[in-house]
């Protein structure tokens, strides 16, 4: 039996998926990065290998993707993350026509047709359209864990309006709401609507059509408050895969498997 690996070295986390000959997932690992991306990329791979008692020589082909894909030197090939997201997501949900991927320090909106990527737009210039917006505001201002934000925000009937889309200015707006005793769930919900609005706007500005099925992926898709906000603003159903952080690593592993099959 041959095995194949996809490694997605993101700006915030590194992910590995190992597939067998039949395309079945044998192991996966999600690891928060240290400042040393290359080391984190290798570690996530080694941890996935360990789950099955595999060694590196058991893996027939490795493809790396993600922002830090060139920080590891052992993969056979590298591929752009947009292609890997599309491959992985289409494998899981063949009806997918739009991917909204919100990661730790970037976000991407990808329009697909049955053949693959039609168009995409990426935001990696401004924290306000990424997970960093929520990470920073939750930790520094609300003083709660970012993982708590989603459930908390679902209690809100009246999300606050955050007029600014900038993380730094949003901080002062939120402090002002807190000083007026605004319930924290309304602030959390307001933050989700603000981030969702920004990401959708990035797509609309690039004339991306939000055709269904719409898939929300990336670590931020684990936040139910963001899922609600995106669905609400688009007035469409939004689907989250079971492991939304792994779609690009899965796509890379699928491509690795295909590479060897076509030789
Ligand atoms: P990247 O691929 O860009 O490195 P990820 O797609 O792994 O990043 O997303 C990381 C982001 O996901 C971080 O901002 C983190 O706070 C957020 N995140 C991860 N898990 C959760 C969770 N359970 N609830 C809310 N946010 C989460």
PDB file of C-alpha atoms and ligand atoms in Angstrom:
ATOM      1  CA  UNK A   1       0.000   0.000   0.000  1.00  0.00           C
ATOM      2  CA  UNK A   2       1.360   3.455  -0.931  1.00  0.00           C
ATOM      3  CA  UNK A   3       0.577   6.629   1.015  1.00  0.00           C
ATOM      4  CA  UNK A   4       0.450  10.289  -0.004  1.00  0.00           C
ATOM      5  CA  UNK A   5       0.728  13.492   1.998  1.00  0.00           C
ATOM      6  CA  UNK A   6      -0.493  17.059   1.625  1.00  0.00           C
ATOM      7  CA  UNK A   7       1.045  19.685   3.909  1.00  0.00           C
ATOM      8  CA  UNK A   8      -0.508  23.149   4.222  1.00  0.00           C
ATOM      9  CA  UNK A   9       1.871  25.539   5.961  1.00  0.00           C
ATOM     10  CA  UNK A  10      -0.393  28.505   6.717  1.00  0.00           C
ATOM     11  CA  UNK A  11       0.507  31.768   8.402  1.00  0.00           C
ATOM     12  CA  UNK A  12      -1.057  30.667  11.702  1.00  0.00           C
ATOM     13  CA  UNK A  13      -1.336  26.866  11.607  1.00  0.00           C
ATOM     14  CA  UNK A  14       0.261  23.951   9.743  1.00  0.00           C
ATOM     15  CA  UNK A  15      -1.858  21.033   8.594  1.00  0.00           C
ATOM     16  CA  UNK A  16      -1.033  17.580   7.207  1.00  0.00           C
ATOM     17  CA  UNK A  17      -3.346  15.008   5.608  1.00  0.00           C
ATOM     18  CA  UNK A  18      -2.140  11.488   4.734  1.00  0.00           C
ATOM     19  CA  UNK A  19      -4.145   9.447   2.217  1.00  0.00           C
ATOM     20  CA  UNK A  20      -3.902   5.815   1.199  1.00  0.00           C
ATOM     21  CA  UNK A  21      -4.013   4.391  -2.340  1.00  0.00           C
ATOM     22  CA  UNK A  22      -7.815   4.516  -2.339  1.00  0.00           C
ATOM     23  CA  UNK A  23      -7.927   8.169  -1.292  1.00  0.00           C
ATOM     24  CA  UNK A  24      -9.011   7.329   2.262  1.00  0.00           C
ATOM     25  CA  UNK A  25      -7.745   9.657   5.015  1.00  0.00           C
ATOM     26  CA  UNK A  26      -5.311   7.666   7.175  1.00  0.00           C
ATOM     27  CA  UNK A  27      -4.132  10.468   9.455  1.00  0.00           C
ATOM     28  CA  UNK A  28      -4.234  14.243   9.865  1.00  0.00           C
ATOM     29  CA  UNK A  29      -2.704  16.837  12.141  1.00  0.00           C
ATOM     30  CA  UNK A  30      -3.393  20.535  12.819  1.00  0.00           C
ATOM     31  CA  UNK A  31      -0.687  22.433  14.690  1.00  0.00           C
ATOM     32  CA  UNK A  32      -0.400  26.086  15.718  1.00  0.00           C
ATOM     33  CA  UNK A  33       2.773  27.583  14.210  1.00  0.00           C
ATOM     34  CA  UNK A  34       5.695  28.961  16.131  1.00  0.00           C
ATOM     35  CA  UNK A  35       7.656  31.841  14.593  1.00  0.00           C
ATOM     36  CA  UNK A  36       9.595  29.150  12.677  1.00  0.00           C
ATOM     37  CA  UNK A  37       7.178  28.097   9.917  1.00  0.00           C
ATOM     38  CA  UNK A  38       9.501  25.470   8.430  1.00  0.00           C
ATOM     39  CA  UNK A  39       9.846  23.726  11.771  1.00  0.00           C
ATOM     40  CA  UNK A  40       6.067  23.776  12.310  1.00  0.00           C
ATOM     41  CA  UNK A  41       5.471  22.388   8.819  1.00  0.00           C
ATOM     42  CA  UNK A  42       7.849  19.490   9.464  1.00  0.00           C
ATOM     43  CA  UNK A  43       6.410  18.849  12.918  1.00  0.00           C
ATOM     44  CA  UNK A  44       2.812  18.574  11.686  1.00  0.00           C
ATOM     45  CA  UNK A  45       4.015  16.027   9.085  1.00  0.00           C
ATOM     46  CA  UNK A  46       5.926  14.014  11.682  1.00  0.00           C
ATOM     47  CA  UNK A  47       2.970  14.040  14.085  1.00  0.00           C
ATOM     48  CA  UNK A  48       0.640  12.766  11.357  1.00  0.00           C
ATOM     49  CA  UNK A  49       3.169   9.989  10.521  1.00  0.00           C
ATOM     50  CA  UNK A  50       3.366   8.997  14.195  1.00  0.00           C
ATOM     51  CA  UNK A  51      -0.395   8.472  14.419  1.00  0.00           C
ATOM     52  CA  UNK A  52      -0.040   5.433  12.152  1.00  0.00           C
ATOM     53  CA  UNK A  53       3.501   4.409  13.067  1.00  0.00           C
ATOM     54  CA  UNK A  54       4.613   5.447   9.556  1.00  0.00           C
ATOM     55  CA  UNK A  55       8.078   6.677   8.652  1.00  0.00           C
ATOM     56  CA  UNK A  56       8.870   9.240   5.974  1.00  0.00           C
ATOM     57  CA  UNK A  57       9.831   6.491   3.511  1.00  0.00           C
ATOM     58  CA  UNK A  58       6.266   5.111   3.644  1.00  0.00           C
ATOM     59  CA  UNK A  59       5.040   8.260   1.903  1.00  0.00           C
ATOM     60  CA  UNK A  60       5.332   7.913  -1.853  1.00  0.00           C
ATOM     61  CA  UNK A  61       4.713  11.560  -2.786  1.00  0.00           C
ATOM     62  CA  UNK A  62       4.340  14.809  -0.836  1.00  0.00           C
ATOM     63  CA  UNK A  63       2.875  18.124  -2.002  1.00  0.00           C
ATOM     64  CA  UNK A  64       3.179  21.290   0.080  1.00  0.00           C
ATOM     65  CA  UNK A  65       0.908  24.298  -0.150  1.00  0.00           C
ATOM     66  CA  UNK A  66       0.010  27.417   1.844  1.00  0.00           C
ATOM     67  CA  UNK A  67       1.699  30.725   2.562  1.00  0.00           C
ATOM     68  CA  UNK A  68       4.790  28.973   4.003  1.00  0.00           C
ATOM     69  CA  UNK A  69       4.999  26.124   1.480  1.00  0.00           C
ATOM     70  CA  UNK A  70       8.551  27.015   0.499  1.00  0.00           C
ATOM     71  CA  UNK A  71       9.823  26.943   4.095  1.00  0.00           C
ATOM     72  CA  UNK A  72       9.983  23.124   4.009  1.00  0.00           C
ATOM     73  CA  UNK A  73      12.410  21.405   1.658  1.00  0.00           C
ATOM     74  CA  UNK A  74      11.345  17.743   1.792  1.00  0.00           C
ATOM     75  CA  UNK A  75       8.096  17.757  -0.301  1.00  0.00           C
ATOM     76  CA  UNK A  76       8.334  16.542  -3.904  1.00  0.00           C
ATOM     77  CA  UNK A  77       6.411  19.574  -5.171  1.00  0.00           C
ATOM     78  CA  UNK A  78       4.610  22.752  -4.159  1.00  0.00           C
ATOM     79  CA  UNK A  79       1.205  23.930  -5.389  1.00  0.00           C
ATOM     80  CA  UNK A  80      -0.672  27.234  -4.912  1.00  0.00           C
ATOM     81  CA  UNK A  81      -3.185  27.153  -2.053  1.00  0.00           C
ATOM     82  CA  UNK A  82      -6.173  28.310  -4.144  1.00  0.00           C
ATOM     83  CA  UNK A  83      -5.838  25.215  -6.382  1.00  0.00           C
ATOM     84  CA  UNK A  84      -5.490  22.949  -3.331  1.00  0.00           C
ATOM     85  CA  UNK A  85      -8.517  24.502  -1.599  1.00  0.00           C
ATOM     86  CA  UNK A  86     -10.565  23.956  -4.749  1.00  0.00           C
ATOM     87  CA  UNK A  87      -9.463  20.310  -5.160  1.00  0.00           C
ATOM     88  CA  UNK A  88     -10.033  19.435  -1.499  1.00  0.00           C
ATOM     89  CA  UNK A  89     -13.390  21.183  -1.224  1.00  0.00           C
ATOM     90  CA  UNK A  90     -14.741  19.796  -4.514  1.00  0.00           C
ATOM     91  CA  UNK A  91     -13.788  16.295  -3.348  1.00  0.00           C
ATOM     92  CA  UNK A  92     -15.803  16.747  -0.144  1.00  0.00           C
ATOM     93  CA  UNK A  93     -18.691  18.722  -1.665  1.00  0.00           C
ATOM     94  CA  UNK A  94     -18.831  18.325  -5.468  1.00  0.00           C
ATOM     95  CA  UNK A  95     -21.696  20.849  -5.740  1.00  0.00           C
ATOM     96  CA  UNK A  96     -19.478  23.601  -4.287  1.00  0.00           C
ATOM     97  CA  UNK A  97     -19.394  26.771  -6.436  1.00  0.00           C
ATOM     98  CA  UNK A  98     -18.020  29.300  -3.935  1.00  0.00           C
ATOM     99  CA  UNK A  99     -15.363  28.906  -1.270  1.00  0.00           C
ATOM    100  CA  UNK A 100     -14.956  31.532   1.423  1.00  0.00           C
ATOM    101  CA  UNK A 101     -11.786  30.633   3.317  1.00  0.00           C
ATOM    102  CA  UNK A 102     -10.986  32.745   6.363  1.00  0.00           C
ATOM    103  CA  UNK A 103      -7.610  31.931   7.889  1.00  0.00           C
ATOM    104  CA  UNK A 104      -5.458  33.457  10.590  1.00  0.00           C
ATOM    105  CA  UNK A 105      -3.880  36.196   8.501  1.00  0.00           C
ATOM    106  CA  UNK A 106      -5.546  36.063   5.111  1.00  0.00           C
ATOM    107  CA  UNK A 107      -8.842  35.286   3.468  1.00  0.00           C
ATOM    108  CA  UNK A 108      -9.774  34.057   0.004  1.00  0.00           C
ATOM    109  CA  UNK A 109     -12.968  34.020  -1.977  1.00  0.00           C
ATOM    110  CA  UNK A 110     -12.906  31.475  -4.795  1.00  0.00           C
ATOM    111  CA  UNK A 111     -15.506  31.088  -7.540  1.00  0.00           C
ATOM    112  CA  UNK A 112     -15.673  27.609  -9.076  1.00  0.00           C
ATOM    113  CA  UNK A 113     -17.363  25.853 -11.923  1.00  0.00           C
ATOM    114  CA  UNK A 114     -17.460  22.129 -12.596  1.00  0.00           C
ATOM    115  CA  UNK A 115     -13.929  22.290 -14.048  1.00  0.00           C
ATOM    116  CA  UNK A 116     -12.325  24.060 -11.073  1.00  0.00           C
ATOM    117  CA  UNK A 117     -11.265  27.626 -10.226  1.00  0.00           C
ATOM    118  CA  UNK A 118     -12.929  30.368 -12.354  1.00  0.00           C
ATOM    119  CA  UNK A 119     -11.832  33.383 -10.382  1.00  0.00           C
ATOM    120  CA  UNK A 120     -10.489  34.250  -6.954  1.00  0.00           C
ATOM    121  CA  UNK A 121      -9.651  37.178  -4.754  1.00  0.00           C
ATOM    122  CA  UNK A 122      -7.301  37.158  -1.813  1.00  0.00           C
ATOM    123  CA  UNK A 123      -6.922  39.559   1.109  1.00  0.00           C
ATOM    124  CA  UNK A 124      -3.624  39.412   2.934  1.00  0.00           C
ATOM    125  CA  UNK A 125      -3.014  43.122   3.356  1.00  0.00           C
ATOM    126  CA  UNK A 126      -5.450  44.010   6.107  1.00  0.00           C
ATOM    127  CA  UNK A 127      -6.129  42.182   9.412  1.00  0.00           C
ATOM    128  CA  UNK A 128      -9.780  43.314   9.406  1.00  0.00           C
ATOM    129  CA  UNK A 129     -10.745  40.680   6.838  1.00  0.00           C
ATOM    130  CA  UNK A 130      -9.029  37.774   8.627  1.00  0.00           C
ATOM    131  CA  UNK A 131      -9.104  35.711  11.813  1.00  0.00           C
ATOM    132  CA  UNK A 132      -6.617  38.098  13.356  1.00  0.00           C
ATOM    133  CA  UNK A 133      -9.395  40.681  13.737  1.00  0.00           C
ATOM    134  CA  UNK A 134     -11.330  38.346  16.053  1.00  0.00           C
ATOM    135  CA  UNK A 135      -8.205  36.954  17.776  1.00  0.00           C
ATOM    136  CA  UNK A 136      -6.998  40.410  18.713  1.00  0.00           C
ATOM    137  CA  UNK A 137     -10.320  41.902  19.793  1.00  0.00           C
ATOM    138  CA  UNK A 138     -11.303  38.804  21.826  1.00  0.00           C
ATOM    139  CA  UNK A 139      -7.980  38.627  23.655  1.00  0.00           C
ATOM    140  CA  UNK A 140      -7.057  42.290  24.099  1.00  0.00           C
ATOM    141  CA  UNK A 141     -10.449  43.941  24.558  1.00  0.00           C
ATOM    142  CA  UNK A 142     -13.127  41.393  25.530  1.00  0.00           C
ATOM    143  CA  UNK A 143     -10.545  39.271  27.402  1.00  0.00           C
ATOM    144  CA  UNK A 144     -12.087  35.961  26.379  1.00  0.00           C
ATOM    145  CA  UNK A 145     -10.818  33.076  24.251  1.00  0.00           C
ATOM    146  CA  UNK A 146     -11.589  33.371  20.533  1.00  0.00           C
ATOM    147  CA  UNK A 147     -13.144  29.870  20.713  1.00  0.00           C
ATOM    148  CA  UNK A 148     -15.841  31.286  23.046  1.00  0.00           C
ATOM    149  CA  UNK A 149     -16.931  34.066  20.688  1.00  0.00           C
ATOM    150  CA  UNK A 150     -19.212  31.989  18.456  1.00  0.00           C
ATOM    151  CA  UNK A 151     -21.566  30.494  21.067  1.00  0.00           C
ATOM    152  CA  UNK A 152     -21.608  33.772  22.963  1.00  0.00           C
ATOM    153  CA  UNK A 153     -22.658  35.753  19.900  1.00  0.00           C
ATOM    154  CA  UNK A 154     -25.550  33.387  19.140  1.00  0.00           C
ATOM    155  CA  UNK A 155     -27.278  34.710  22.286  1.00  0.00           C
ATOM    156  CA  UNK A 156     -27.424  38.178  20.756  1.00  0.00           C
ATOM    157  CA  UNK A 157     -30.644  39.619  19.344  1.00  0.00           C
ATOM    158  CA  UNK A 158     -29.114  43.056  18.727  1.00  0.00           C
ATOM    159  CA  UNK A 159     -25.600  42.947  17.300  1.00  0.00           C
ATOM    160  CA  UNK A 160     -23.866  46.309  17.705  1.00  0.00           C
ATOM    161  CA  UNK A 161     -22.891  48.174  14.594  1.00  0.00           C
ATOM    162  CA  UNK A 162     -19.168  48.695  14.193  1.00  0.00           C
ATOM    163  CA  UNK A 163     -18.805  51.576  11.777  1.00  0.00           C
ATOM    164  CA  UNK A 164     -15.144  51.052  11.088  1.00  0.00           C
ATOM    165  CA  UNK A 165     -13.626  48.079   9.308  1.00  0.00           C
ATOM    166  CA  UNK A 166     -10.186  48.674  10.810  1.00  0.00           C
ATOM    167  CA  UNK A 167      -9.037  46.503  13.736  1.00  0.00           C
ATOM    168  CA  UNK A 168      -7.300  49.374  15.519  1.00  0.00           C
ATOM    169  CA  UNK A 169     -10.300  51.726  15.312  1.00  0.00           C
ATOM    170  CA  UNK A 170     -12.728  48.878  16.140  1.00  0.00           C
ATOM    171  CA  UNK A 171     -10.877  48.535  19.464  1.00  0.00           C
ATOM    172  CA  UNK A 172     -11.864  52.050  20.553  1.00  0.00           C
ATOM    173  CA  UNK A 173     -15.447  51.589  19.348  1.00  0.00           C
ATOM    174  CA  UNK A 174     -15.753  48.386  21.380  1.00  0.00           C
ATOM    175  CA  UNK A 175     -14.241  49.997  24.477  1.00  0.00           C
ATOM    176  CA  UNK A 176     -16.848  52.717  24.147  1.00  0.00           C
ATOM    177  CA  UNK A 177     -19.668  50.111  23.922  1.00  0.00           C
ATOM    178  CA  UNK A 178     -18.274  48.325  27.005  1.00  0.00           C
ATOM    179  CA  UNK A 179     -18.195  51.576  28.978  1.00  0.00           C
ATOM    180  CA  UNK A 180     -21.901  52.012  28.161  1.00  0.00           C
ATOM    181  CA  UNK A 181     -22.576  48.481  29.564  1.00  0.00           C
ATOM    182  CA  UNK A 182     -23.488  46.983  26.194  1.00  0.00           C
ATOM    183  CA  UNK A 183     -23.947  43.194  26.653  1.00  0.00           C
ATOM    184  CA  UNK A 184     -20.810  41.381  25.492  1.00  0.00           C
ATOM    185  CA  UNK A 185     -22.813  39.019  23.243  1.00  0.00           C
ATOM    186  CA  UNK A 186     -24.018  41.997  21.188  1.00  0.00           C
ATOM    187  CA  UNK A 187     -20.419  43.134  20.759  1.00  0.00           C
ATOM    188  CA  UNK A 188     -19.254  39.632  19.758  1.00  0.00           C
ATOM    189  CA  UNK A 189     -22.073  39.397  17.206  1.00  0.00           C
ATOM    190  CA  UNK A 190     -21.225  42.879  15.896  1.00  0.00           C
ATOM    191  CA  UNK A 191     -17.605  41.792  15.393  1.00  0.00           C
ATOM    192  CA  UNK A 192     -18.756  38.750  13.390  1.00  0.00           C
ATOM    193  CA  UNK A 193     -21.029  40.825  11.145  1.00  0.00           C
ATOM    194  CA  UNK A 194     -18.251  43.337  10.618  1.00  0.00           C
ATOM    195  CA  UNK A 195     -15.738  40.630   9.570  1.00  0.00           C
ATOM    196  CA  UNK A 196     -18.297  38.812   7.394  1.00  0.00           C
ATOM    197  CA  UNK A 197     -19.264  42.076   5.676  1.00  0.00           C
ATOM    198  CA  UNK A 198     -15.644  42.868   4.917  1.00  0.00           C
ATOM    199  CA  UNK A 199     -14.904  39.430   3.447  1.00  0.00           C
ATOM    200  CA  UNK A 200     -18.069  39.471   1.294  1.00  0.00           C
ATOM    201  CA  UNK A 201     -17.192  42.990   0.121  1.00  0.00           C
ATOM    202  CA  UNK A 202     -13.727  41.815  -0.972  1.00  0.00           C
ATOM    203  CA  UNK A 203     -15.400  39.177  -3.160  1.00  0.00           C
ATOM    204  CA  UNK A 204     -18.031  41.552  -4.541  1.00  0.00           C
ATOM    205  CA  UNK A 205     -15.429  44.173  -5.431  1.00  0.00           C
ATOM    206  CA  UNK A 206     -13.686  41.507  -7.515  1.00  0.00           C
ATOM    207  CA  UNK A 207     -17.069  40.653  -9.179  1.00  0.00           C
ATOM    208  CA  UNK A 208     -17.117  37.187  -7.672  1.00  0.00           C
ATOM    209  CA  UNK A 209     -20.580  35.621  -7.792  1.00  0.00           C
ATOM    210  CA  UNK A 210     -21.624  33.892  -4.595  1.00  0.00           C
ATOM    211  CA  UNK A 211     -23.267  30.900  -6.265  1.00  0.00           C
ATOM    212  CA  UNK A 212     -24.440  27.952  -4.179  1.00  0.00           C
ATOM    213  CA  UNK A 213     -23.273  25.643  -2.781  1.00  0.00           C
ATOM    214  CA  UNK A 214     -21.283  28.100  -0.649  1.00  0.00           C
ATOM    215  CA  UNK A 215     -18.585  26.550   1.530  1.00  0.00           C
ATOM    216  CA  UNK A 216     -17.001  28.335   4.459  1.00  0.00           C
ATOM    217  CA  UNK A 217     -13.544  26.972   5.336  1.00  0.00           C
ATOM    218  CA  UNK A 218     -10.405  27.898   7.279  1.00  0.00           C
ATOM    219  CA  UNK A 219     -10.048  27.998  11.054  1.00  0.00           C
ATOM    220  CA  UNK A 220     -12.526  30.865  11.386  1.00  0.00           C
ATOM    221  CA  UNK A 221     -15.273  28.620   9.946  1.00  0.00           C
ATOM    222  CA  UNK A 222     -15.154  26.805  13.322  1.00  0.00           C
ATOM    223  CA  UNK A 223     -16.791  29.911  14.773  1.00  0.00           C
ATOM    224  CA  UNK A 224     -20.598  29.438  14.546  1.00  0.00           C
ATOM    225  CA  UNK A 225     -21.107  33.179  14.883  1.00  0.00           C
ATOM    226  CA  UNK A 226     -19.235  33.817  11.626  1.00  0.00           C
ATOM    227  CA  UNK A 227     -21.200  31.087   9.866  1.00  0.00           C
ATOM    228  CA  UNK A 228     -24.445  32.753  10.945  1.00  0.00           C
ATOM    229  CA  UNK A 229     -23.258  36.226   9.914  1.00  0.00           C
ATOM    230  CA  UNK A 230     -22.082  35.132   6.439  1.00  0.00           C
ATOM    231  CA  UNK A 231     -25.317  33.198   5.771  1.00  0.00           C
ATOM    232  CA  UNK A 232     -27.417  36.114   7.027  1.00  0.00           C
ATOM    233  CA  UNK A 233     -25.645  38.735   4.918  1.00  0.00           C
ATOM    234  CA  UNK A 234     -25.665  36.600   1.764  1.00  0.00           C
ATOM    235  CA  UNK A 235     -29.214  35.323   2.485  1.00  0.00           C
ATOM    236  CA  UNK A 236     -27.996  31.918   1.378  1.00  0.00           C
ATOM    237  CA  UNK A 237     -27.173  28.610   2.998  1.00  0.00           C
ATOM    238  CA  UNK A 238     -23.541  28.252   4.029  1.00  0.00           C
ATOM    239  CA  UNK A 239     -21.975  24.794   4.463  1.00  0.00           C
ATOM    240  CA  UNK A 240     -19.004  24.098   6.743  1.00  0.00           C
ATOM    241  CA  UNK A 241     -17.032  20.864   6.083  1.00  0.00           C
ATOM    242  CA  UNK A 242     -16.399  18.609   9.088  1.00  0.00           C
ATOM    243  CA  UNK A 243     -12.746  19.723   9.283  1.00  0.00           C
ATOM    244  CA  UNK A 244     -12.769  23.186   7.677  1.00  0.00           C
ATOM    245  CA  UNK A 245      -9.045  23.805   8.323  1.00  0.00           C
ATOM    246  CA  UNK A 246      -7.940  20.762   6.327  1.00  0.00           C
ATOM    247  CA  UNK A 247      -9.347  21.416   2.846  1.00  0.00           C
ATOM    248  CA  UNK A 248      -6.112  22.701   1.275  1.00  0.00           C
ATOM    249  CA  UNK A 249      -3.993  19.924   2.848  1.00  0.00           C
ATOM    250  CA  UNK A 250      -6.545  17.386   1.587  1.00  0.00           C
ATOM    251  CA  UNK A 251      -6.409  18.918  -1.896  1.00  0.00           C
ATOM    252  CA  UNK A 252      -2.598  18.738  -1.872  1.00  0.00           C
ATOM    253  CA  UNK A 253      -2.700  15.074  -0.767  1.00  0.00           C
ATOM    254  CA  UNK A 254      -5.215  14.248  -3.524  1.00  0.00           C
ATOM    255  CA  UNK A 255      -2.930  15.878  -6.091  1.00  0.00           C
ATOM    256  CA  UNK A 256       0.048  13.910  -4.713  1.00  0.00           C
ATOM    257  CA  UNK A 257      -1.916  10.678  -5.153  1.00  0.00           C
ATOM    258  CA  UNK A 258      -2.879  11.606  -8.702  1.00  0.00           C
ATOM    259  CA  UNK A 259       0.696  12.559  -9.632  1.00  0.00           C
ATOM    260  CA  UNK A 260       1.961   9.080  -8.944  1.00  0.00           C
ATOM    261  CA  UNK A 261      -1.037   7.374 -10.538  1.00  0.00           C
ATOM    262  CA  UNK A 262      -0.431   9.274 -13.783  1.00  0.00           C
ATOM    263  CA  UNK A 263       3.221   8.254 -14.068  1.00  0.00           C
TER     264      UNK A 263
HETATM  265  P1  LIG B   1      -4.001  29.673   8.272  1.00  0.00           P
HETATM  266  O1  LIG B   1      -4.313  28.518   7.331  1.00  0.00           O
HETATM  267  O2  LIG B   1      -4.167  31.006   7.655  1.00  0.00           O
HETATM  268  O3  LIG B   1      -2.703  29.490   8.987  1.00  0.00           O
HETATM  269  P2  LIG B   1      -6.303  28.679   9.782  1.00  0.00           P
HETATM  270  O4  LIG B   1      -7.184  28.428   8.605  1.00  0.00           O
HETATM  271  O5  LIG B   1      -5.801  27.512  10.525  1.00  0.00           O
HETATM  272  O6  LIG B   1      -5.108  29.657   9.421  1.00  0.00           O
HETATM  273  O7  LIG B   1      -7.131  29.627  10.777  1.00  0.00           O
HETATM  274  C1  LIG B   1      -6.593  30.162  11.961  1.00  0.00           C
HETATM  275  C2  LIG B   1      -7.660  31.041  12.580  1.00  0.00           C
HETATM  276  O8  LIG B   1      -8.768  30.234  12.956  1.00  0.00           O
HETATM  277  C3  LIG B   1      -7.208  31.782  13.827  1.00  0.00           C
HETATM  278  O9  LIG B   1      -7.566  33.141  13.680  1.00  0.00           O
HETATM  279  C4  LIG B   1      -8.006  31.114  14.949  1.00  0.00           C
HETATM  280  O10 LIG B   1      -8.351  31.984  15.973  1.00  0.00           O
HETATM  281  C5  LIG B   1      -9.249  30.612  14.229  1.00  0.00           C
HETATM  282  N1  LIG B   1      -9.799  29.427  14.903  1.00  0.00           N
HETATM  283  C6  LIG B   1      -9.259  28.185  14.943  1.00  0.00           C
HETATM  284  N2  LIG B   1     -10.023  27.361  15.691  1.00  0.00           N
HETATM  285  C7  LIG B   1     -11.085  28.087  16.116  1.00  0.00           C
HETATM  286  C8  LIG B   1     -12.240  27.798  16.921  1.00  0.00           C
HETATM  287  N3  LIG B   1     -12.448  26.594  17.451  1.00  0.00           N
HETATM  288  N4  LIG B   1     -13.130  28.811  17.127  1.00  0.00           N
HETATM  289  C9  LIG B   1     -12.918  30.039  16.608  1.00  0.00           C
HETATM  290  N5  LIG B   1     -11.859  30.366  15.850  1.00  0.00           N
HETATM  291  C10 LIG B   1     -10.950  29.414  15.607  1.00  0.00           C
END
